[in-house]
Coordinates of C-alpha atoms in Angstrom, one line a residue:
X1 CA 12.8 -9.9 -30.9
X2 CA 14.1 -13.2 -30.1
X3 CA 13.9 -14.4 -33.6
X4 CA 15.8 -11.1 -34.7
X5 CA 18.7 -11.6 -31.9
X6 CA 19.4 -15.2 -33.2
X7 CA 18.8 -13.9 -36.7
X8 CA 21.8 -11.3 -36.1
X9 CA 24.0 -14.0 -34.0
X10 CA 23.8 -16.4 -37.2
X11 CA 25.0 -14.2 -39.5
X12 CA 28.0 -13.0 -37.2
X13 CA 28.9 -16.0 -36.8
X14 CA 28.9 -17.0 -40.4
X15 CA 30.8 -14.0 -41.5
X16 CA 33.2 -15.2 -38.5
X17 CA 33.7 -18.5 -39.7
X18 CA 33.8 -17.7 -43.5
X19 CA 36.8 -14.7 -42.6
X20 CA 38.5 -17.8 -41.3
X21 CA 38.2 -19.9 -43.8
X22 CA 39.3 -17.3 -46.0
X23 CA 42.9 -16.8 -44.0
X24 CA 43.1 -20.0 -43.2
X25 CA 42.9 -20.7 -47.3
X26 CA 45.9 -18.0 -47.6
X27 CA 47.7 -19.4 -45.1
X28 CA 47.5 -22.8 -47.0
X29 CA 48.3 -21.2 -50.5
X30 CA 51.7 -19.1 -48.7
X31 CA 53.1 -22.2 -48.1
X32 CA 53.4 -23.4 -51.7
X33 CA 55.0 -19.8 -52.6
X34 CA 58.4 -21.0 -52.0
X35 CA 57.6 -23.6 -54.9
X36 CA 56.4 -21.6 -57.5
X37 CA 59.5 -22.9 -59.5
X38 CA 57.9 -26.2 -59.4
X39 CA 54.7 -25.0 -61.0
X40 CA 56.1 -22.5 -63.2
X41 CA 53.9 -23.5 -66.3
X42 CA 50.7 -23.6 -64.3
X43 CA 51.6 -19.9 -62.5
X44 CA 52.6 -18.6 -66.6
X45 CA 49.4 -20.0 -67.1
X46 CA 47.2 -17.9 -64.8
X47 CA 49.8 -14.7 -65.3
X48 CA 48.4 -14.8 -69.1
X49 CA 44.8 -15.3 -68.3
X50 CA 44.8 -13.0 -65.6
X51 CA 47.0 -10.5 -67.2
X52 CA 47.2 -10.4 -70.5
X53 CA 43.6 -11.3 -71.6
X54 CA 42.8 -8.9 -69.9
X55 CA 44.8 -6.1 -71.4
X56 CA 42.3 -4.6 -74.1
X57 CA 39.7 -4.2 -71.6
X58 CA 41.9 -2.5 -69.3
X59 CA 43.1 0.2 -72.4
X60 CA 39.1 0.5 -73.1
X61 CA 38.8 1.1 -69.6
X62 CA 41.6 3.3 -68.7
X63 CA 41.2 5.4 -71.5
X64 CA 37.7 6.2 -70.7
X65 CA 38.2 6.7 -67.2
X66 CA 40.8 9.3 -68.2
X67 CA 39.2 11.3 -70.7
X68 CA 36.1 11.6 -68.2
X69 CA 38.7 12.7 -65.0
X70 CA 40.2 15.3 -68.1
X71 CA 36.6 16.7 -68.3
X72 CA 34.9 16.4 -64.7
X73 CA 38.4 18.3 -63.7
X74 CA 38.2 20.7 -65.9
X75 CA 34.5 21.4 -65.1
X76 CA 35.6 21.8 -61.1
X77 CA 38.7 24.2 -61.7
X78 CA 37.0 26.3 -64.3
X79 CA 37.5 29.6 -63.5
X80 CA 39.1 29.2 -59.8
X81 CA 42.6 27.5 -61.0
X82 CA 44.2 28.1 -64.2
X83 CA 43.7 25.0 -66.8
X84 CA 47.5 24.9 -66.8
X85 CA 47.2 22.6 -63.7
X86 CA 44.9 20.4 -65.4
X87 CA 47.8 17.8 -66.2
X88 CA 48.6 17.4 -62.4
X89 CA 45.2 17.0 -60.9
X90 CA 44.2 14.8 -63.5
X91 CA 47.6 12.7 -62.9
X92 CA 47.1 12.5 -59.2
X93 CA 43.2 10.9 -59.1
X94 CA 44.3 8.7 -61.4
X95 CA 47.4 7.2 -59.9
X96 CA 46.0 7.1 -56.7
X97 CA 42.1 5.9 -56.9
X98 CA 41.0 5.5 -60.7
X99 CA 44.2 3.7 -61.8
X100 CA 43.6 0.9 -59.2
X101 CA 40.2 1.4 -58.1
X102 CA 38.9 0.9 -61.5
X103 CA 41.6 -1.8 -63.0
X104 CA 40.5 -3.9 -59.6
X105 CA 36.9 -3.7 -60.3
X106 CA 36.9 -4.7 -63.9
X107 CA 39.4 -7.9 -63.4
X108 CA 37.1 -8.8 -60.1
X109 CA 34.1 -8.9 -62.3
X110 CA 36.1 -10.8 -65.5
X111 CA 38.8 -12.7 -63.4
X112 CA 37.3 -13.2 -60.2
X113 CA 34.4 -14.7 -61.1
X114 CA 36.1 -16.7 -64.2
X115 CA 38.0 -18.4 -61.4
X116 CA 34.8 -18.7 -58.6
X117 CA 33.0 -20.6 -62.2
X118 CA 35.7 -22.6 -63.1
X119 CA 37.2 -24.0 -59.7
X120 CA 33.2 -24.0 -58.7
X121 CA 32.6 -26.2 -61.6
X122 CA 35.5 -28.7 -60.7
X123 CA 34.0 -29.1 -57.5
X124 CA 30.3 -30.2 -58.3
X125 CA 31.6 -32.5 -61.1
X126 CA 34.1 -33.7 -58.6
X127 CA 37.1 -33.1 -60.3
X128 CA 38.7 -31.6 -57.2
X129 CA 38.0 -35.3 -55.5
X130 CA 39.5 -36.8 -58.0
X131 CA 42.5 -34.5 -57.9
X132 CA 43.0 -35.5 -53.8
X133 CA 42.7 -39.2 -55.0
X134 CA 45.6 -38.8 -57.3
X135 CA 47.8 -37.1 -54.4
X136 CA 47.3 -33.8 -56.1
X137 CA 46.8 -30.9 -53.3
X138 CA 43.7 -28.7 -54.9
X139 CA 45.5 -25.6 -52.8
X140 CA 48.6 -26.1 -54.8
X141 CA 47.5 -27.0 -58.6
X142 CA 44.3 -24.8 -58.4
X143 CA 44.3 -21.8 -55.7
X144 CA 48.3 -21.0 -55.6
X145 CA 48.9 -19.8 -58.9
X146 CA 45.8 -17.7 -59.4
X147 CA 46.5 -15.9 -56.0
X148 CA 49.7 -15.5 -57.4
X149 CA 49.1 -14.4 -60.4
X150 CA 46.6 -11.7 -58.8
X151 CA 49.0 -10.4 -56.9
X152 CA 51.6 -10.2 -59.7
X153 CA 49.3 -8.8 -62.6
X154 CA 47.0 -6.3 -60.8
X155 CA 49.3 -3.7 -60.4
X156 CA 51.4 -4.3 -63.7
X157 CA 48.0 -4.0 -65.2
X158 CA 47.4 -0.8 -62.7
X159 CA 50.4 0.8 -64.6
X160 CA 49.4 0.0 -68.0
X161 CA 45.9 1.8 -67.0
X162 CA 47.7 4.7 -65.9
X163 CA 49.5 5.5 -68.8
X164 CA 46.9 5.4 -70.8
X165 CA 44.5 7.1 -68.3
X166 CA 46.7 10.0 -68.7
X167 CA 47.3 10.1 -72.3
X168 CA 43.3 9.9 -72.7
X169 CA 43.2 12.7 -69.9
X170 CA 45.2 14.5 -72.3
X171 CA 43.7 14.4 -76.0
X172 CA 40.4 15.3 -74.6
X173 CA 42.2 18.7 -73.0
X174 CA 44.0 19.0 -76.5
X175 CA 40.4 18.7 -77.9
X176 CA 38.3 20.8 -75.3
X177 CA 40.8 23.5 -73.9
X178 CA 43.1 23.4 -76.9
X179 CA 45.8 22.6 -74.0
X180 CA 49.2 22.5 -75.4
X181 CA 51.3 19.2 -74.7
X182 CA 54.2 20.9 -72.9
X183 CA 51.9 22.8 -70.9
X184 CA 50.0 19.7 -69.7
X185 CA 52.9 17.2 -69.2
X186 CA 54.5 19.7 -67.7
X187 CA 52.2 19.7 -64.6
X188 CA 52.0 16.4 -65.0
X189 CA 55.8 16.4 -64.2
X190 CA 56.3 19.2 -61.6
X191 CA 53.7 17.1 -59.6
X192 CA 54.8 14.2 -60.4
X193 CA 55.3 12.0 -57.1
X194 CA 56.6 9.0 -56.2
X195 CA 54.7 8.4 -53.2
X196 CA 51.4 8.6 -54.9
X197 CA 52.8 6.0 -57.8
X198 CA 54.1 3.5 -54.8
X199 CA 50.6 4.4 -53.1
X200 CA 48.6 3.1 -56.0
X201 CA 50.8 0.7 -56.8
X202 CA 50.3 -0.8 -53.2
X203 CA 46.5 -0.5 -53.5
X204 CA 46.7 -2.6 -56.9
X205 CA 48.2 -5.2 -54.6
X206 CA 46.2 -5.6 -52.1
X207 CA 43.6 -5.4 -55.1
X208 CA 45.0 -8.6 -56.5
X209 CA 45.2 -10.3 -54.0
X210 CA 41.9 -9.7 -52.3
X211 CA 40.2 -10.9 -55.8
X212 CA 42.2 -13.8 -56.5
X213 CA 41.6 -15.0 -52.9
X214 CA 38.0 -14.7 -52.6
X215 CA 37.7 -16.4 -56.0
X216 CA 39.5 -19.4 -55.1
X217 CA 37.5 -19.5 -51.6
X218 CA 33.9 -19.2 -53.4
X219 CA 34.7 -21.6 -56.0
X220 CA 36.0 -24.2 -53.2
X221 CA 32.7 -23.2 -51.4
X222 CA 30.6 -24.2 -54.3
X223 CA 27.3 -26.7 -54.2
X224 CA 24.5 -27.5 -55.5
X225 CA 25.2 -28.3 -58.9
X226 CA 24.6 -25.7 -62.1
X227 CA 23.0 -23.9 -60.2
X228 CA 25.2 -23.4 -57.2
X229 CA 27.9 -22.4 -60.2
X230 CA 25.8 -19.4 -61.0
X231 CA 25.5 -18.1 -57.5
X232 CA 29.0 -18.9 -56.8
X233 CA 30.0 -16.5 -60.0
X234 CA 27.9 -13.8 -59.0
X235 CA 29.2 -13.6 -55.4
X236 CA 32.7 -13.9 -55.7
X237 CA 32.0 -10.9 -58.4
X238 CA 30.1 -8.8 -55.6
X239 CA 32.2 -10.0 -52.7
X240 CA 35.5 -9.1 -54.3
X241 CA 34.0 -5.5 -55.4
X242 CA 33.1 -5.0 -52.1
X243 CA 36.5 -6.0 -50.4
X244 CA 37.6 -3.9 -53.0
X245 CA 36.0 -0.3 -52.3
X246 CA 36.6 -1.1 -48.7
X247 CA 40.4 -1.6 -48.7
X248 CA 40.5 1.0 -50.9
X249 CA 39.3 3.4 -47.4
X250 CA 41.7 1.3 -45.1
X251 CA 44.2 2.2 -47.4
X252 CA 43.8 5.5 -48.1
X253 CA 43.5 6.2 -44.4
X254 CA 46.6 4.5 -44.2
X255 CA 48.8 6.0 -46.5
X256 CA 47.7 9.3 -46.9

């Protein structure tokens, strides 16, 4: 019992420290927001790996998750709710949970851990020492513009997967039901609503943000060589997902 007790008061206060370090590691990286100017080329830089790389596997993605809402809501309203409403209950899962939910999860597993590896592998090789010898804050040339980036390109990617979440929501009815475009876009449009746009769009965010972050903070975390890269890219990929799925509740409680 004793050995369970310290056990459980070890890992609180791990998890205690390590949610510090993480704001304290915001903190740091808000106070070079007011010079992103300065590092323009460096924030472009992470905008286009973090964003525009990452564009065809959010189309394969969104497509898919689409055309499987188009058919698993189909399969639910059959014969209680005419298929003429299919358009707007597809449109709403997918602006507020697929659209972000699933944009988040795919850039933590290709983005978050790219930048756990890479940062991880500038701090076993020393690179990051060499960096503070030079006068060269790691927080600024490293961590700020891939947090920013993250919080910039998550939900302009979240968008992108929304369109075309919708448009593969709607060949498959065109396929399946033999839906007729006016009839489905036209739910689409009666039920359109803002709040569940800004609602998503908010989620994205947060999304961003949360996976940029712990990225930075597990590749700054990083030791024991090759290895310790590995383990670093795996857990910033789990720890992000995770952060992800549970936000997503906070926020849902919140705003709905």
């Amino acid at each position: 019992m004793k050995h369970l007790i310290e056990s459980l008061g070890h890992k609180t206060l791990n998890f205690i420290q390590h949610t510090g370090s993480v704001f304290i590691l915001f903190t740091k990286v808000s106070l070079y927001f007011g010079k992103i100017w300065q590092n323009r080329r460096l924030v472009v830089d992470q905008m286009m790996e973090i964003g525009v790389r990452s564009v065809p596997l959010v189309l394969f993605v969104g497509v898919f998750a689409g055309a499987v809402a188009s058919v698993q809501t189909a399969y639910q309203l059959k014969g209680y709710i005419s298929m003429n409403y299919l358009g707007a209950a597809t449109s709403v899962a997918i602006f507020i949970e697929l659209g972000p939910v699933l944009t988040a999860l795919v850039i933590a597993g290709r983005v978050g851990a790219s930048i756990a590896a890479e940062i991880g592998t500038m701090v076993v090789t020393e690179q990051v020492d060499a960096l503070e010898a030079l006068a060269i804050d790691p927080i600024r040339y490293l961590a700020m513009p891939r947090i920013f980036a993250g919080f910039v390109m998550i939900p302009v990617l979240t968008v992108l997967a929304d369109f075309v979440g919708i448009m593969g929501a709607y060949f498959v009815a065109y396929l399946n039901l033999d839906l007729a475009p006016e009839t489905y876009f036209g739910s689409v449009k009666d039920f359109f609503s803002v709040l569940n746009v800004m609602s998503g769009l908010i989620k994205a965010f947060v999304f961003g943000g949360v996976t940029s972050i712990i990225g930075c903070y597990v590749g700054f975390s990083t030791e024991g060589g090759a290895e310790g890269v590995g383990k670093a890219t795996i857990r910033a990929f789990v720890l992000s997902s995770a952060l992800i799925l549970l936000n997503d509740y906070i926020l849902s409680v919140i705003l709905f």
